[in-house]
PDB file of C-alpha atoms in Angstrom:
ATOM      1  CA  UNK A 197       0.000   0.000   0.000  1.00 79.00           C
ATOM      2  CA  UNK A 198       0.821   3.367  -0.538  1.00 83.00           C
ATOM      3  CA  UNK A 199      -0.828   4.557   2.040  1.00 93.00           C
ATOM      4  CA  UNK A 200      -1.530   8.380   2.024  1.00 96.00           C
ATOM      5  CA  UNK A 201      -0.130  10.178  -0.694  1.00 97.00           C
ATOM      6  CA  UNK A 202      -0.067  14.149  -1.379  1.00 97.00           C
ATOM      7  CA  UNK A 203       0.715  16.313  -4.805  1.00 97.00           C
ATOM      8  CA  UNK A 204       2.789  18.635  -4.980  1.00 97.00           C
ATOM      9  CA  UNK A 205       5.301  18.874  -2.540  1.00 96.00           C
ATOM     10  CA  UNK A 206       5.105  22.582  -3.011  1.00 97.00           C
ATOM     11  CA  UNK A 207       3.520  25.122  -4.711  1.00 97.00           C
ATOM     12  CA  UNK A 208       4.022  28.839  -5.427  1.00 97.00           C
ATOM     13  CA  UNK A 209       0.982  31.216  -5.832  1.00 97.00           C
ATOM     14  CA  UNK A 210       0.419  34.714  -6.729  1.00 97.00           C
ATOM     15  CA  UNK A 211      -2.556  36.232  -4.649  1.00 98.00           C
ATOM     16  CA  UNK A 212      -5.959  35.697  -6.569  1.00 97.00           C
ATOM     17  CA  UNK A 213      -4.852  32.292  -8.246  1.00 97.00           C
ATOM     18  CA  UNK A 214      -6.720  29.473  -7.840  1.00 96.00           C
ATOM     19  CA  UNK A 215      -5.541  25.729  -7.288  1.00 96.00           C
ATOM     20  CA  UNK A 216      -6.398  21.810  -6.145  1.00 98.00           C
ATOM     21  CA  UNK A 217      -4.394  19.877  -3.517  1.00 98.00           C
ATOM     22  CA  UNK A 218      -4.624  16.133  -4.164  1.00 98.00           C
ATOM     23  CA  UNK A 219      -4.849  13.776  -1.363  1.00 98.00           C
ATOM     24  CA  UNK A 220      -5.282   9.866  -2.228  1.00 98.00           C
ATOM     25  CA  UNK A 221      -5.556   6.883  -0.076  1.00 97.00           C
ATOM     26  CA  UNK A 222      -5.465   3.101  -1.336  1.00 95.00           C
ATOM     27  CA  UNK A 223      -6.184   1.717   2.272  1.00 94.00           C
ATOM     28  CA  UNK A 224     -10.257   1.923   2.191  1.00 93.00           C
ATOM     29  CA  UNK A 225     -10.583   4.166   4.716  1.00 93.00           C
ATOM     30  CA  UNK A 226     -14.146   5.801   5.148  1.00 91.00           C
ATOM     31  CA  UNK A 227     -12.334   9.358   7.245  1.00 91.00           C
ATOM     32  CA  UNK A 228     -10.732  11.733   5.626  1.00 94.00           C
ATOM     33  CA  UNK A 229      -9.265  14.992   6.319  1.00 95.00           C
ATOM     34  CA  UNK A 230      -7.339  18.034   5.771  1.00 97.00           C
ATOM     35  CA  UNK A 231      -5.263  19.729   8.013  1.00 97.00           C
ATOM     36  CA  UNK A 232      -3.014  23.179   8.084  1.00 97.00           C
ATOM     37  CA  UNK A 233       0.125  23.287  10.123  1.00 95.00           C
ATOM     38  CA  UNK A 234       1.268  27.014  10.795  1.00 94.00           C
ATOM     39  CA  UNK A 235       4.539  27.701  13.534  1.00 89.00           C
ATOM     40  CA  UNK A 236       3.739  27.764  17.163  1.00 86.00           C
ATOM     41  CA  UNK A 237      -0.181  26.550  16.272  1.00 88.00           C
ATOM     42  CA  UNK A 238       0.212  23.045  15.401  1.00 91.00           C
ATOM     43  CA  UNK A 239      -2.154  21.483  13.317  1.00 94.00           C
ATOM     44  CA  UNK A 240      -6.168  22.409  12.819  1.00 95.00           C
ATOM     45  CA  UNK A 241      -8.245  20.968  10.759  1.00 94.00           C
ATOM     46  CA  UNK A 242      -9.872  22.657   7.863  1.00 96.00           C
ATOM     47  CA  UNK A 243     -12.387  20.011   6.427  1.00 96.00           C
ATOM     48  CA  UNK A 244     -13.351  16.505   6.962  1.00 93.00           C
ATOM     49  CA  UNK A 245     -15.315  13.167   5.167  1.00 93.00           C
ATOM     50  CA  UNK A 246     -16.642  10.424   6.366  1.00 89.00           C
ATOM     51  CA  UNK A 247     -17.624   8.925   3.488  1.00 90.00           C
ATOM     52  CA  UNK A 248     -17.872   9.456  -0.761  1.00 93.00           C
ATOM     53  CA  UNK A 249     -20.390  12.870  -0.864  1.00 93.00           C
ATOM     54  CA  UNK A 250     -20.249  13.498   2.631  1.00 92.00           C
ATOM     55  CA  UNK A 251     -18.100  16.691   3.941  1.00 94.00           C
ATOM     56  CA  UNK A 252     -17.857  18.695   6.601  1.00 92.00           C
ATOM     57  CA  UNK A 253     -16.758  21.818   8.480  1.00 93.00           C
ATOM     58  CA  UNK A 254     -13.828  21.851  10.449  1.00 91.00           C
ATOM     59  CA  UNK A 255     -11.765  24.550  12.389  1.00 90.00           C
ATOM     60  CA  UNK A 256     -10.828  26.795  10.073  1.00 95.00           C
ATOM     61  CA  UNK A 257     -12.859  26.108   6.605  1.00 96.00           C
ATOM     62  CA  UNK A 258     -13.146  29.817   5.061  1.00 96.00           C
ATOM     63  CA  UNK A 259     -11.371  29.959   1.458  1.00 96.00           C
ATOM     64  CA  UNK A 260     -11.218  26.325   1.266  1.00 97.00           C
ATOM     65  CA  UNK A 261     -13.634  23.995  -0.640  1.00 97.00           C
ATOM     66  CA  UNK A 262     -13.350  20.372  -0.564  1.00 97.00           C
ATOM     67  CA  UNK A 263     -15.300  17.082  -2.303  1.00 96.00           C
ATOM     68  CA  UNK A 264     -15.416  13.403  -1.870  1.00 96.00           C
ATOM     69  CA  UNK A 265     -17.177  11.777  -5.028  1.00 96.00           C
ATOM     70  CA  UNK A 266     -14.891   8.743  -4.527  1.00 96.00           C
ATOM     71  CA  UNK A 267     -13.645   6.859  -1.011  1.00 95.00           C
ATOM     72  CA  UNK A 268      -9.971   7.098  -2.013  1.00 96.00           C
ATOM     73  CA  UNK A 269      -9.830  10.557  -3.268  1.00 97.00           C
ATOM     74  CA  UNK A 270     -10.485  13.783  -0.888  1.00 98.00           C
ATOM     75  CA  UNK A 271      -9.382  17.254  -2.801  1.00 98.00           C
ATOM     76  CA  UNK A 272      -9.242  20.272  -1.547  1.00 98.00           C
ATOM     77  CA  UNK A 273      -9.760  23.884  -3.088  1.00 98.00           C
ATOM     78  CA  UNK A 274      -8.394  27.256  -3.186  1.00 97.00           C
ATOM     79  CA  UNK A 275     -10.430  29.669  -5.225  1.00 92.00           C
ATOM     80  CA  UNK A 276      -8.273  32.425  -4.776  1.00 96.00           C
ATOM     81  CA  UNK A 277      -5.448  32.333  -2.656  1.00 97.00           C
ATOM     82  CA  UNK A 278      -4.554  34.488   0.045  1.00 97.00           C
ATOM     83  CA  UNK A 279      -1.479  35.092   1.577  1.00 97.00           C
ATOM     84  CA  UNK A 280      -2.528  33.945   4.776  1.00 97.00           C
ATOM     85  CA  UNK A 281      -2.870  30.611   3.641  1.00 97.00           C
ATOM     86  CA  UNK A 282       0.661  30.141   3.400  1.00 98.00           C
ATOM     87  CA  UNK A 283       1.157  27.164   5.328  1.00 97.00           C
ATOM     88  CA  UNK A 284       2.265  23.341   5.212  1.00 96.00           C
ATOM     89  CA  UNK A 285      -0.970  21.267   3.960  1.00 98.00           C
ATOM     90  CA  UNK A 286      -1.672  17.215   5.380  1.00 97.00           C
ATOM     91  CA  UNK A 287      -4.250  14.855   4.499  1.00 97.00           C
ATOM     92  CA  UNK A 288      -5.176  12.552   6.757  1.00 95.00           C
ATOM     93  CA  UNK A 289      -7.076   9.024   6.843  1.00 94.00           C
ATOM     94  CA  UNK A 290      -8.833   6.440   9.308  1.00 92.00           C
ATOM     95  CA  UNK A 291     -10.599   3.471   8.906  1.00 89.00           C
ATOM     96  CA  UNK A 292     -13.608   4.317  11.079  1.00 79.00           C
ATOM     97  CA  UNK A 293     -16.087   7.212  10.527  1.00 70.00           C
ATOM     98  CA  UNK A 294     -17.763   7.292  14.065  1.00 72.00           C
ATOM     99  CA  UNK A 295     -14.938   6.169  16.476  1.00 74.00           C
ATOM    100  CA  UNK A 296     -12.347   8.438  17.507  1.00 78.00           C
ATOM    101  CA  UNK A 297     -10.131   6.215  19.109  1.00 81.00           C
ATOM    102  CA  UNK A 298      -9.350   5.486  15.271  1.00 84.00           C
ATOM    103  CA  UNK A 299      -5.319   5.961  14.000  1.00 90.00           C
ATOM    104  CA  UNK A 300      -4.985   8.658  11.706  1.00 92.00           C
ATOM    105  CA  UNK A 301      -2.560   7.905   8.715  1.00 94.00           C
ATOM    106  CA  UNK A 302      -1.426  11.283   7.371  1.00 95.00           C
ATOM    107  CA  UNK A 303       0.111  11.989   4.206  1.00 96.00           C
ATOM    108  CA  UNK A 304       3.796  13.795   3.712  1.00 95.00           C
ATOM    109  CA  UNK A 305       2.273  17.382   3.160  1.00 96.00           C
ATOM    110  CA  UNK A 306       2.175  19.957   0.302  1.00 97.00           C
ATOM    111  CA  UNK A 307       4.055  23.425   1.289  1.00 96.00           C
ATOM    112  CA  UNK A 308       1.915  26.001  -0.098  1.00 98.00           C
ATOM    113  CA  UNK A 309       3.375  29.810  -0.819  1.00 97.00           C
ATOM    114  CA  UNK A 310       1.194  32.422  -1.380  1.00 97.00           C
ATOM    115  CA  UNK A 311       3.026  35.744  -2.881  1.00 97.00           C
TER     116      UNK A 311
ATOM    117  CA  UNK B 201     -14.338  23.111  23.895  1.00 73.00           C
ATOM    118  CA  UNK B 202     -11.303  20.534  23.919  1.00 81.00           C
ATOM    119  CA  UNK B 203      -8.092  21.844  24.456  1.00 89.00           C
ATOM    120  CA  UNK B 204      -4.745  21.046  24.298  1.00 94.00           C
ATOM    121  CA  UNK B 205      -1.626  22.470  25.817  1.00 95.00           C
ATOM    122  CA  UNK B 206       2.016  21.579  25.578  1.00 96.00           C
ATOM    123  CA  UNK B 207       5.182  22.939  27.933  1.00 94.00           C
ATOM    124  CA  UNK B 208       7.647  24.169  26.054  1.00 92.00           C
ATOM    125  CA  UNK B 209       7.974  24.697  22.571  1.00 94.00           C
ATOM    126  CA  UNK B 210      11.435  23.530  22.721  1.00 96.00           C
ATOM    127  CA  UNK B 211      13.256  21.034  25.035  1.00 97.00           C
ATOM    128  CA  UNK B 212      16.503  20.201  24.981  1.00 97.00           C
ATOM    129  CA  UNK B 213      18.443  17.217  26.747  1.00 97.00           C
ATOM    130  CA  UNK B 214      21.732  14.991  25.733  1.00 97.00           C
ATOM    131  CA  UNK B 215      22.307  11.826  24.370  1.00 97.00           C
ATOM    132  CA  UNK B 216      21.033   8.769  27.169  1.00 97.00           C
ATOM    133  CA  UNK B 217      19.501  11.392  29.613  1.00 98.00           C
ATOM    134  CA  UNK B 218      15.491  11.376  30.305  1.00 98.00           C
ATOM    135  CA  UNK B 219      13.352  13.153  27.980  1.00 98.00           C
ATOM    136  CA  UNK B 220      10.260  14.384  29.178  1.00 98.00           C
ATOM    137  CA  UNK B 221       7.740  16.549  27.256  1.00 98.00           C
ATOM    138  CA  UNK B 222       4.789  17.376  28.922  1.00 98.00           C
ATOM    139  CA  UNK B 223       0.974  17.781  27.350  1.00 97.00           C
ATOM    140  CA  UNK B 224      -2.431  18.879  29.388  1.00 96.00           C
ATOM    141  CA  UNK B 225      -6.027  18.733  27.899  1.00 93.00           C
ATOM    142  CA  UNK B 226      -9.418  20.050  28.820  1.00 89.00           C
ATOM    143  CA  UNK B 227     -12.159  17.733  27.433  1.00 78.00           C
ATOM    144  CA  UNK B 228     -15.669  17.634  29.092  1.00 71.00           C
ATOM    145  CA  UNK B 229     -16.137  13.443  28.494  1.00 72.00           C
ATOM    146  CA  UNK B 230     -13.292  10.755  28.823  1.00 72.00           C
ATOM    147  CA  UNK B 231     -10.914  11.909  25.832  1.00 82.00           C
ATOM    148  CA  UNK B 232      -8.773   9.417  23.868  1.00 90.00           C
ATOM    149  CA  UNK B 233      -5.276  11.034  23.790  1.00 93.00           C
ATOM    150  CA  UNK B 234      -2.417  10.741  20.766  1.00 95.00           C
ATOM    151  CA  UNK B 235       1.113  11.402  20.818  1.00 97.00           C
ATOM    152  CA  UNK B 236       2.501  11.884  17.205  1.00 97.00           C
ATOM    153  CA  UNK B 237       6.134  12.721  15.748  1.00 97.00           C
ATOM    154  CA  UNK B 238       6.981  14.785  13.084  1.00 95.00           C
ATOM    155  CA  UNK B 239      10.801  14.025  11.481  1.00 94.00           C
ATOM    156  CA  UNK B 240      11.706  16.947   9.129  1.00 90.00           C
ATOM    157  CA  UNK B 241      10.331  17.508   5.742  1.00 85.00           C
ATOM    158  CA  UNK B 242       8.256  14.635   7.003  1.00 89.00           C
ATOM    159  CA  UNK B 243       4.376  13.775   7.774  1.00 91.00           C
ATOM    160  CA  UNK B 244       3.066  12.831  10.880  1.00 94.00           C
ATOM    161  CA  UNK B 245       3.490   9.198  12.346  1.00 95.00           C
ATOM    162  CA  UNK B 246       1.646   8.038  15.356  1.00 96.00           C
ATOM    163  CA  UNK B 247       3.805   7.117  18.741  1.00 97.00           C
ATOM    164  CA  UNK B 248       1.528   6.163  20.698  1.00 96.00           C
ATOM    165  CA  UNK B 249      -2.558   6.477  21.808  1.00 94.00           C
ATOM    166  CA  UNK B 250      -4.390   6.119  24.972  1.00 93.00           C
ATOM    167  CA  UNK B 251      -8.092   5.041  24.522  1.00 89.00           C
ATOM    168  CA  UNK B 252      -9.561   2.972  27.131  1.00 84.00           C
ATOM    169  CA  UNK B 253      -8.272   0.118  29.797  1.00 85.00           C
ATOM    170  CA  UNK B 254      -4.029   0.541  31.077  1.00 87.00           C
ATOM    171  CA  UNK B 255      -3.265   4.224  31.704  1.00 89.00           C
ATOM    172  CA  UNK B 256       0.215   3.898  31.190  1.00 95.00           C
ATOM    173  CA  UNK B 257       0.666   3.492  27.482  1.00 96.00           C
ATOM    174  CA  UNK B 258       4.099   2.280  25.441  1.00 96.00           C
ATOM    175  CA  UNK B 259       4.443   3.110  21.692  1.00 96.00           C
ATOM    176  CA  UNK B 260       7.250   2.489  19.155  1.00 95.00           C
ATOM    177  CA  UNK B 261      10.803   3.965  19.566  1.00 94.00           C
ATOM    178  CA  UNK B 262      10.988   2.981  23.376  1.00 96.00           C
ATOM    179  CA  UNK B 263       8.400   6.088  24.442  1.00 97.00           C
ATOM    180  CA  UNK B 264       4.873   5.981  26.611  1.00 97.00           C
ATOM    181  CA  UNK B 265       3.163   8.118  28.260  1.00 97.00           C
ATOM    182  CA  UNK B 266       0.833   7.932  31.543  1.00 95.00           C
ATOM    183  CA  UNK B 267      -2.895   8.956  31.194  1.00 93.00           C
ATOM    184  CA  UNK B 268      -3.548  10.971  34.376  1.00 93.00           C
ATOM    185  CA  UNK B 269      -7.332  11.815  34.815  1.00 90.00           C
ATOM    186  CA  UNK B 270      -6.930  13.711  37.939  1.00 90.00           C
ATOM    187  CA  UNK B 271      -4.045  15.764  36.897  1.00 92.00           C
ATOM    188  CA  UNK B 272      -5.608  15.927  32.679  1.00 92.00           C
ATOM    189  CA  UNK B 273      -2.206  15.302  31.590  1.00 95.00           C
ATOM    190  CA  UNK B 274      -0.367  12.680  29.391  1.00 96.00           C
ATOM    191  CA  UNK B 275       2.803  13.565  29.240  1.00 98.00           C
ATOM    192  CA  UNK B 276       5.646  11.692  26.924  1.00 98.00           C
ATOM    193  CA  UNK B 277       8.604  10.288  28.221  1.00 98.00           C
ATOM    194  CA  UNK B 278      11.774   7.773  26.891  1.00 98.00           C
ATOM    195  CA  UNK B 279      14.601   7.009  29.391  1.00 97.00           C
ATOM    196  CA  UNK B 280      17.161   7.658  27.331  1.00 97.00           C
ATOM    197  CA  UNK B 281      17.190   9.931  24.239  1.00 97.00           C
ATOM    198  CA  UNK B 282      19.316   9.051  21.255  1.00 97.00           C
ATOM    199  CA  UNK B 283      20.048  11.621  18.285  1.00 96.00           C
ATOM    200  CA  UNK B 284      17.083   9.964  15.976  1.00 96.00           C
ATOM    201  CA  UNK B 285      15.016  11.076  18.361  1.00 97.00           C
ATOM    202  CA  UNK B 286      15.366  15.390  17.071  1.00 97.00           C
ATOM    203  CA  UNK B 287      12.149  15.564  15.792  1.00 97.00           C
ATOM    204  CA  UNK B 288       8.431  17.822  16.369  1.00 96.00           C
ATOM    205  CA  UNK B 289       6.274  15.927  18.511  1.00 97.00           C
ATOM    206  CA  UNK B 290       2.649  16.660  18.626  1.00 96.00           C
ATOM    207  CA  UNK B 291       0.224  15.816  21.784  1.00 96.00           C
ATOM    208  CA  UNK B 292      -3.567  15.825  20.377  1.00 94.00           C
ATOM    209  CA  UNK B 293      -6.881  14.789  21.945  1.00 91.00           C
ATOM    210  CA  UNK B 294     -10.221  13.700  20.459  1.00 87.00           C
ATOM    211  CA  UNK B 295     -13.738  13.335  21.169  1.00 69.00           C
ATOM    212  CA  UNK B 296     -16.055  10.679  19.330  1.00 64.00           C
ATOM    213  CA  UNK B 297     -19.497  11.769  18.258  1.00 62.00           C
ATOM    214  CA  UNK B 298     -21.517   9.752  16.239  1.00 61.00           C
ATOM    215  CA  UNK B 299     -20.724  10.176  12.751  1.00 61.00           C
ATOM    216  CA  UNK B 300     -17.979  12.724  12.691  1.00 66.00           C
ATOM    217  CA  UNK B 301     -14.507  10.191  13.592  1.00 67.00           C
ATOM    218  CA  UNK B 302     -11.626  10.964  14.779  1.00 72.00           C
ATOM    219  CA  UNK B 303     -11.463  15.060  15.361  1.00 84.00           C
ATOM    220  CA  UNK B 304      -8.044  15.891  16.449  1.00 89.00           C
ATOM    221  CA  UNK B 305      -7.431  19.120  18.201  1.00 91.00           C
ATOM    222  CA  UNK B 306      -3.808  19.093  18.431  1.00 94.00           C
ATOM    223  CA  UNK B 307      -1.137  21.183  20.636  1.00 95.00           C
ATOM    224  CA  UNK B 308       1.086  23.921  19.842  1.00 95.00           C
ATOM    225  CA  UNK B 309       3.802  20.822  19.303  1.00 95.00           C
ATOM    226  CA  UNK B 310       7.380  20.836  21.029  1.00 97.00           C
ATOM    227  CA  UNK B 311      10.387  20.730  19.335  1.00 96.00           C
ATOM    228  CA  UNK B 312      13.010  18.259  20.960  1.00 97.00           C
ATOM    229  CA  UNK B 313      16.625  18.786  20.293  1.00 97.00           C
ATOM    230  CA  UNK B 314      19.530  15.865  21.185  1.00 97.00           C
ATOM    231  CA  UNK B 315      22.728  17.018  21.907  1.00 97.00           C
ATOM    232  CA  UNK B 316      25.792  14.602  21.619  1.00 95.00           C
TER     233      UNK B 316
END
């Protein structure tokens, strides 16, 4: 298995541009999520899935959009980037939807630079 | 609202001494508790998790932790650090709710640095 996997491994922006993170998983997992991880904040969560056409809110959703229309694929938005959403990008995955004792498998990020 | 707070954003100890890096957490219901390490350029890889049953929990790498209800802590320890060790490590807690998973609010993290 490849387990969670991310593209890119970085990005550039100029403010207004728009652009798609990819986040995959081959391990079945219903859960998915997305996470930003900013110095001296550690890591909140943006949006979440628990399951193909099912998303959700999470900490810190504005200027993000995200869809599921498959279980192994969980995308996530920018329509127009600011540059406060500079910051290092993980996807994350668990088997269960409703337990949250659950392992979360995360991906090796995308570093995002907004100009 | 769940919250989690870790001592020290940095913590610094030699080769084969104690390392100790401490994380609180406010949750209103019996929270399950992670510990995960981040290796430069690198994702996040689980160390250990406390859910239910032993409170004092061992993980990969020689590290546990001790689930203290009275004191809301779980703080991470390994008796003797080696230099693999330098790394981010991230205490986070979550609640389950029926239908939403695994909802991790995580800490501030704490960078550890292992001097030869």
């Amino acid at each position: 298995n490849a387990g969670v996997t991310q593209t890119p491994k970085f990005q550039v922006l100029k403010t207004g541009q728009s652009m798609t993170l990819q986040c995959a998983q081959d391990m079945n997992h219903e859960y998915m999520s997305w996470y930003r991880q900013d110095p001296g904040m550690g890591l909140r969560l943006i949006h979440y899935s628990v399951g193909a056409g099912i998303t959700d809110q999470g900490e810190v959703p504005n200027g993000y959009n995200v869809s599921r229309s498959t279980t192994e694929d969980f995308p996530l938005r920018l329509l127009s980037a600011a540059p406060s959403q500079t910051s290092v990008y993980f996807c994350a995955s668990s088997y269960s939807k409703t337990s949250g004792s659950e392992t979360q498998y995360f991906g090796p990020g995308t570093r995002l630079l907004v100009l | 609202a769940q919250s989690v707070t870790q001592l020290g954003s940095h913590v610094s100890v030699s080769e084969g001494a104690l390392v100790l890096l401490r994380c609180n957490y406010s949750s209103s219901v019996p929270p399950y508790l992670f510990w995960y390490v981040q290796y430069p350029n690198q994702g996040l890889q689980l160390l250990l998790k406390y859910t239910t049953g032993a409170t004092l929990v061992k993980g990969i790498n020689g590290f546990e932790a001790e689930f203290k209800k009275s004191e809301t802590s779980f703080h991470l320890t390994k008796p003797s650090a080696h230099m693999s060790d330098a790394a981010e490590y991230f205490c986070a807690v979550s609640e389950e709710f029926h239908n939403q998973g695994g909802k991790l609010i995580f800490g501030q993290g704490t960078e550890l640095s292992v001097k030869p």
